[in-house]
Short mmCIF file of C-alpha atoms in Angstrom, two decimals:
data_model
loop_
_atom_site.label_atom_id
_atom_site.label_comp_id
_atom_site.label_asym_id
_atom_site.label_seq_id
_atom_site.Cartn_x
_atom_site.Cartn_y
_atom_site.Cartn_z
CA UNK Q 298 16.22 23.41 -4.44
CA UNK Q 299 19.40 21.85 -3.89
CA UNK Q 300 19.93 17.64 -3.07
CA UNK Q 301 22.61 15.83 -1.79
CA UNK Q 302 22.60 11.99 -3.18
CA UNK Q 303 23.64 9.51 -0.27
CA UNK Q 304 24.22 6.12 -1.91
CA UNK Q 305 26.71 3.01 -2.35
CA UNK Q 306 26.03 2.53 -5.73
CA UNK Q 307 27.88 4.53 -8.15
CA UNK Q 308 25.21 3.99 -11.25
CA UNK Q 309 22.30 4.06 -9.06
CA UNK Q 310 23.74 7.45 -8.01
CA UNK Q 311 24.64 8.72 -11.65
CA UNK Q 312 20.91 7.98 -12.68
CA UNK Q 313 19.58 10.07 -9.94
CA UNK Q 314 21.93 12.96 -10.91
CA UNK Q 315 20.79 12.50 -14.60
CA UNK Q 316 16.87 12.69 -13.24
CA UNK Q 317 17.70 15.92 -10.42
CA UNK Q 318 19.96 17.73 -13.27
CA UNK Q 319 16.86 17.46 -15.37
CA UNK Q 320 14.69 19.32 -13.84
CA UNK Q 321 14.68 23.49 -13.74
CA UNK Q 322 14.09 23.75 -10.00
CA UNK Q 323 16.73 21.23 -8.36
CA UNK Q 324 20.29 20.87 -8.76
CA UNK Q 325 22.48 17.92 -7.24
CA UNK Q 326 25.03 19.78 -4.63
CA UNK Q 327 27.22 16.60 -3.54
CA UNK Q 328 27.14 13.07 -4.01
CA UNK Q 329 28.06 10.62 -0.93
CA UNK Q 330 28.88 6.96 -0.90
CA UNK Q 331 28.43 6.35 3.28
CA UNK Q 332 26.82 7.38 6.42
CA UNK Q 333 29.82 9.41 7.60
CA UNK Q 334 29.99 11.16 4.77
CA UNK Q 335 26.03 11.91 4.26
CA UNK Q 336 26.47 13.37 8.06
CA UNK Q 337 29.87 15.31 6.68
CA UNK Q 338 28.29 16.87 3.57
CA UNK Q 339 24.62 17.37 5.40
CA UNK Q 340 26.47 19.43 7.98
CA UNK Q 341 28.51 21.18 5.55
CA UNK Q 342 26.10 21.78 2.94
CA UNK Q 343 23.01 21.90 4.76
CA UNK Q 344 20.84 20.75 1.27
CA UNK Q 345 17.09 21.19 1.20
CA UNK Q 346 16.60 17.70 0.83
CA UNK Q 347 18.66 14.70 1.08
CA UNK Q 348 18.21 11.14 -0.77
CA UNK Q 349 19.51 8.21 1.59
CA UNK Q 350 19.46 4.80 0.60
CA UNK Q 351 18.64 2.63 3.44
CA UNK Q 352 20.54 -0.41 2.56
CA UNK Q 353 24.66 1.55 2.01
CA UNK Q 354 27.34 1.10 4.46
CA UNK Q 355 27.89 3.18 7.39
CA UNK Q 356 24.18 3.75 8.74
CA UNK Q 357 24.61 2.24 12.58
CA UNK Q 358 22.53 3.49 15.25
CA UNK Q 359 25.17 6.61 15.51
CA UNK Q 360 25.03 7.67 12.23
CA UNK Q 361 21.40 7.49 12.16
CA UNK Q 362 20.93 10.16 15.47
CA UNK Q 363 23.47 12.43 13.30
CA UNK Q 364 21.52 12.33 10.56
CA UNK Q 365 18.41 12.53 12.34
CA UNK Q 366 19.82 15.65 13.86
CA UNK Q 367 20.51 17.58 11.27
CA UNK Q 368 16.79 16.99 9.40
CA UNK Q 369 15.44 20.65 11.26
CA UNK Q 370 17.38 21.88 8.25
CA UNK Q 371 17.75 18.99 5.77
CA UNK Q 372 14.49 16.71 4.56
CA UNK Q 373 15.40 13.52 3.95
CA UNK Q 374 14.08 11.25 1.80
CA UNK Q 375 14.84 7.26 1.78
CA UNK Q 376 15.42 4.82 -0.76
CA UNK Q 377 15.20 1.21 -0.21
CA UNK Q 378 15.15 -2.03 -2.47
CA UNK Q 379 13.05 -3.58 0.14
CA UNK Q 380 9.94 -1.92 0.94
CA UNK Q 381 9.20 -3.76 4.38
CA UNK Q 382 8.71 -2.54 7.93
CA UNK Q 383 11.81 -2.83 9.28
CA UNK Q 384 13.04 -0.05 6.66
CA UNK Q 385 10.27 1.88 7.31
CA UNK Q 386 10.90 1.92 10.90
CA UNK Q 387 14.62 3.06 10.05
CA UNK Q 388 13.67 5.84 8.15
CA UNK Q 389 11.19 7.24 10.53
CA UNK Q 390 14.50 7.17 13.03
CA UNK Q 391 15.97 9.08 10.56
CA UNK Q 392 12.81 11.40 10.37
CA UNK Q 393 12.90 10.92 6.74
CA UNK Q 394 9.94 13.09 5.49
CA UNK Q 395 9.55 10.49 2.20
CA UNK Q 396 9.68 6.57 2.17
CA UNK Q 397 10.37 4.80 -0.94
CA UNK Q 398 11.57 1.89 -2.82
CA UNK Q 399 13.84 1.89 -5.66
CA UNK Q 400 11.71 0.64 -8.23
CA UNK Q 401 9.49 4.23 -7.98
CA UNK Q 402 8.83 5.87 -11.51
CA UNK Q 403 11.47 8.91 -12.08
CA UNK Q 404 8.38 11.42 -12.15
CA UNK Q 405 7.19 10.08 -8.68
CA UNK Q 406 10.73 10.64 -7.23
CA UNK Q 407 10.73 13.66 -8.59
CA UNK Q 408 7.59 14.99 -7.26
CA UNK Q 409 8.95 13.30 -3.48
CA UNK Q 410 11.67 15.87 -3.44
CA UNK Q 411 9.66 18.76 -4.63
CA UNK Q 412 7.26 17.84 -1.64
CA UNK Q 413 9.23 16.94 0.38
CA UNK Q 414 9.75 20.34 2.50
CA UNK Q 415 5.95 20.64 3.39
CA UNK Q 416 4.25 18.69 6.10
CA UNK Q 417 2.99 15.88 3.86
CA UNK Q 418 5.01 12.50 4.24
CA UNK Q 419 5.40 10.30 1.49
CA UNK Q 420 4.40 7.38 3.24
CA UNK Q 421 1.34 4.75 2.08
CA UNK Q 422 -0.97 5.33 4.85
CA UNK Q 423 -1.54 1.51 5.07
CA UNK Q 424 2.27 1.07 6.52
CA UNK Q 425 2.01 3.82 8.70
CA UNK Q 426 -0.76 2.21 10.04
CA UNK Q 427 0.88 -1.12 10.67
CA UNK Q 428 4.17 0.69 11.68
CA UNK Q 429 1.57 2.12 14.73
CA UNK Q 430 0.17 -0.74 15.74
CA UNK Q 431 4.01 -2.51 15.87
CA UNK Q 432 5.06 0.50 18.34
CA UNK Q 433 2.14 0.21 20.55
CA UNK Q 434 1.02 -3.18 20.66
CA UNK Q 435 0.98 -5.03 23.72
CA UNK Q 436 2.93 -2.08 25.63
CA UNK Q 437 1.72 0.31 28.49
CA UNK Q 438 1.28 4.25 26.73
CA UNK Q 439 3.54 6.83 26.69
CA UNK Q 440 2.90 9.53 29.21
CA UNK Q 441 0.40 12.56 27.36
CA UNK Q 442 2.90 15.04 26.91
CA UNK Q 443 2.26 18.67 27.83
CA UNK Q 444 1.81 19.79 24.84
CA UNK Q 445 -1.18 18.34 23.71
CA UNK Q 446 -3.09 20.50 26.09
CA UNK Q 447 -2.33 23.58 23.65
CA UNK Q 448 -4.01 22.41 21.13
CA UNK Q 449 -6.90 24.14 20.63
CA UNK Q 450 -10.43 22.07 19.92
CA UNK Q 451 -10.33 21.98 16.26
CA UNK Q 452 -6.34 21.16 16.03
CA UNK Q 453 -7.29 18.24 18.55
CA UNK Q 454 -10.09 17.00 16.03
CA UNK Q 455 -7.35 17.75 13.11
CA UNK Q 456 -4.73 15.30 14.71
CA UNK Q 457 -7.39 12.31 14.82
CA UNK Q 458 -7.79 12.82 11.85
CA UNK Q 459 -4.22 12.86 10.62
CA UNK Q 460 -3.84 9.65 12.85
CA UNK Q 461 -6.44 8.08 10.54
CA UNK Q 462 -4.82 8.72 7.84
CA UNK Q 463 -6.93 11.45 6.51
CA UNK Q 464 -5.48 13.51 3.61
CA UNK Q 465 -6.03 17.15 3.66
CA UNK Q 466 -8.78 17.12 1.39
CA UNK Q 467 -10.66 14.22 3.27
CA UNK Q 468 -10.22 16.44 6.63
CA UNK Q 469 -11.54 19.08 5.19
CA UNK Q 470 -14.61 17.36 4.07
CA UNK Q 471 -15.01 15.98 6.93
CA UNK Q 472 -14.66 18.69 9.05
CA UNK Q 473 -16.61 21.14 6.89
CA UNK Q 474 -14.29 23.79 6.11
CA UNK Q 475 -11.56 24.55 3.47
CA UNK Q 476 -8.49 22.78 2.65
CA UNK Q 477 -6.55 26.17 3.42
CA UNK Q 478 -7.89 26.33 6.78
CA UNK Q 479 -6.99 22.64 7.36
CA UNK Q 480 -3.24 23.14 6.28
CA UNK Q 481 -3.03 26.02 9.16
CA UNK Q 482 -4.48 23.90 11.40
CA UNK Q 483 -1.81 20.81 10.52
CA UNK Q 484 0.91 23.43 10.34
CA UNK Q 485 -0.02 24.47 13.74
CA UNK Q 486 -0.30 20.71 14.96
CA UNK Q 487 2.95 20.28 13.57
CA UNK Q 488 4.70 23.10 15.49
CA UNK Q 489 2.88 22.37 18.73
CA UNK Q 490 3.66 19.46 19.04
CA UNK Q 491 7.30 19.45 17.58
CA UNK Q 492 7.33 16.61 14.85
CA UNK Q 493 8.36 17.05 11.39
CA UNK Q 494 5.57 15.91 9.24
CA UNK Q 495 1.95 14.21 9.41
CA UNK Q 496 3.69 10.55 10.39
CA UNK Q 497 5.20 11.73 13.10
CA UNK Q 498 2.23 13.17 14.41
CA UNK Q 499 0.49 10.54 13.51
CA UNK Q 500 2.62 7.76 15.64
CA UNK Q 501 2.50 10.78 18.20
CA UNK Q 502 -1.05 10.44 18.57
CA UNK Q 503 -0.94 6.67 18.73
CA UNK Q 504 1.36 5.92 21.25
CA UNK Q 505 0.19 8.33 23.53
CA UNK Q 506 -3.21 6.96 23.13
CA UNK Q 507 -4.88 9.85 22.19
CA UNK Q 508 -6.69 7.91 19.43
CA UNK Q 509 -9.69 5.93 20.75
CA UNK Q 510 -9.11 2.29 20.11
#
């Protein structure tokens, strides 16, 4: 699996090399010190997944939608020193598929970019949640998009649930059937309704109201 490093920091940098170079399965294609050049080397490269910090130079509004662009090819994961809503509402513009703060263990960043390519995000549940209520509160609900209607029954049950928060296991339970049939159905979710991973579905289903409240 190949990872491009996007950061300011030249020894933050060198010990995420040290940690990717580690490990059998992932290999550290380019390192970047700016927004341009993430978007540059992205294009170029097109890694698996890419490791943004938040908080280096160059990330305006542009260079976000160019980065945001490119993440049908490239998963992005974000690193930030602070951990606090504002970030998390920058990497979600970014469609990161992973937010995290700098202090994470190396194991646990480890395991974000071996995950990272599969519909789970590596968000806490308990920001998502407060993200949501941020991007709906007080305001009138987006229109229900087309798409919704193809879901079928159960997928329509599976996005509540995703909108809760529910892991895979915990839909599965609560649904009464297996945690193989459940990925299908959030891999079909996914594609119908054209978001990257289960946060974007989630906030999906939120702003559009689909979710009781």
């Amino acid at each position: 699996m190949s990872v491009l490093l996007a950061g300011d920091h030249i020894v933050f940098r060198s010990g995420l090399r040290a940690v990717i170079g580690a490990q059998p399965d992932l290999r550290c294609v380019a390192e970047v010190g700016d927004g341009a050049a993430a978007v540059r080397e992205m294009h170029r490269l097109r890694p698996d997944v890419a490791i943004v910090d938040l908080d280096m130079p160059g990330l305006d509004d542009a260079t976000v939608e160019r980065v945001a662009a490119l993440g049908d090819t490239t998963r992005i994961l974000t690193l930030t020193t602070a951990g606090t809503d504002e970030n998390l509402y920058r990497a979600l513009r970014l469609g990161a598929s992973g937010f995290l703060t700098k202090s994470l263990p190396a194991r646990d960043l480890v395991a974000a970019v071996r995950t990272a390519t599969r519909d789970t995000a590596l968000i806490d549940p308990r920001r998502t949640r407060r993200l949501i209520t941020r991007l709906t509160g007080g305001t009138e609900p987006f229109p229900t998009a087309p798409e919704v209607e193809t879901l079928t029954a159960r997928e329509h049950q599976v996005l509540l649930l995703i909108a809760k928060a529910y892991t895979n296991p915990e839909i599965a339970r609560t649904l009464g059937v297996g945690e193989q049939t459940v990925k299908t159905h959030v891999s079909n979710v996914l594609a119908k309704l054209g978001v990257r991973d289960r946060v974007h579905a989630a906030v999906y289903a939120h702003t559009r109201r689909i979710v009781p409240r």
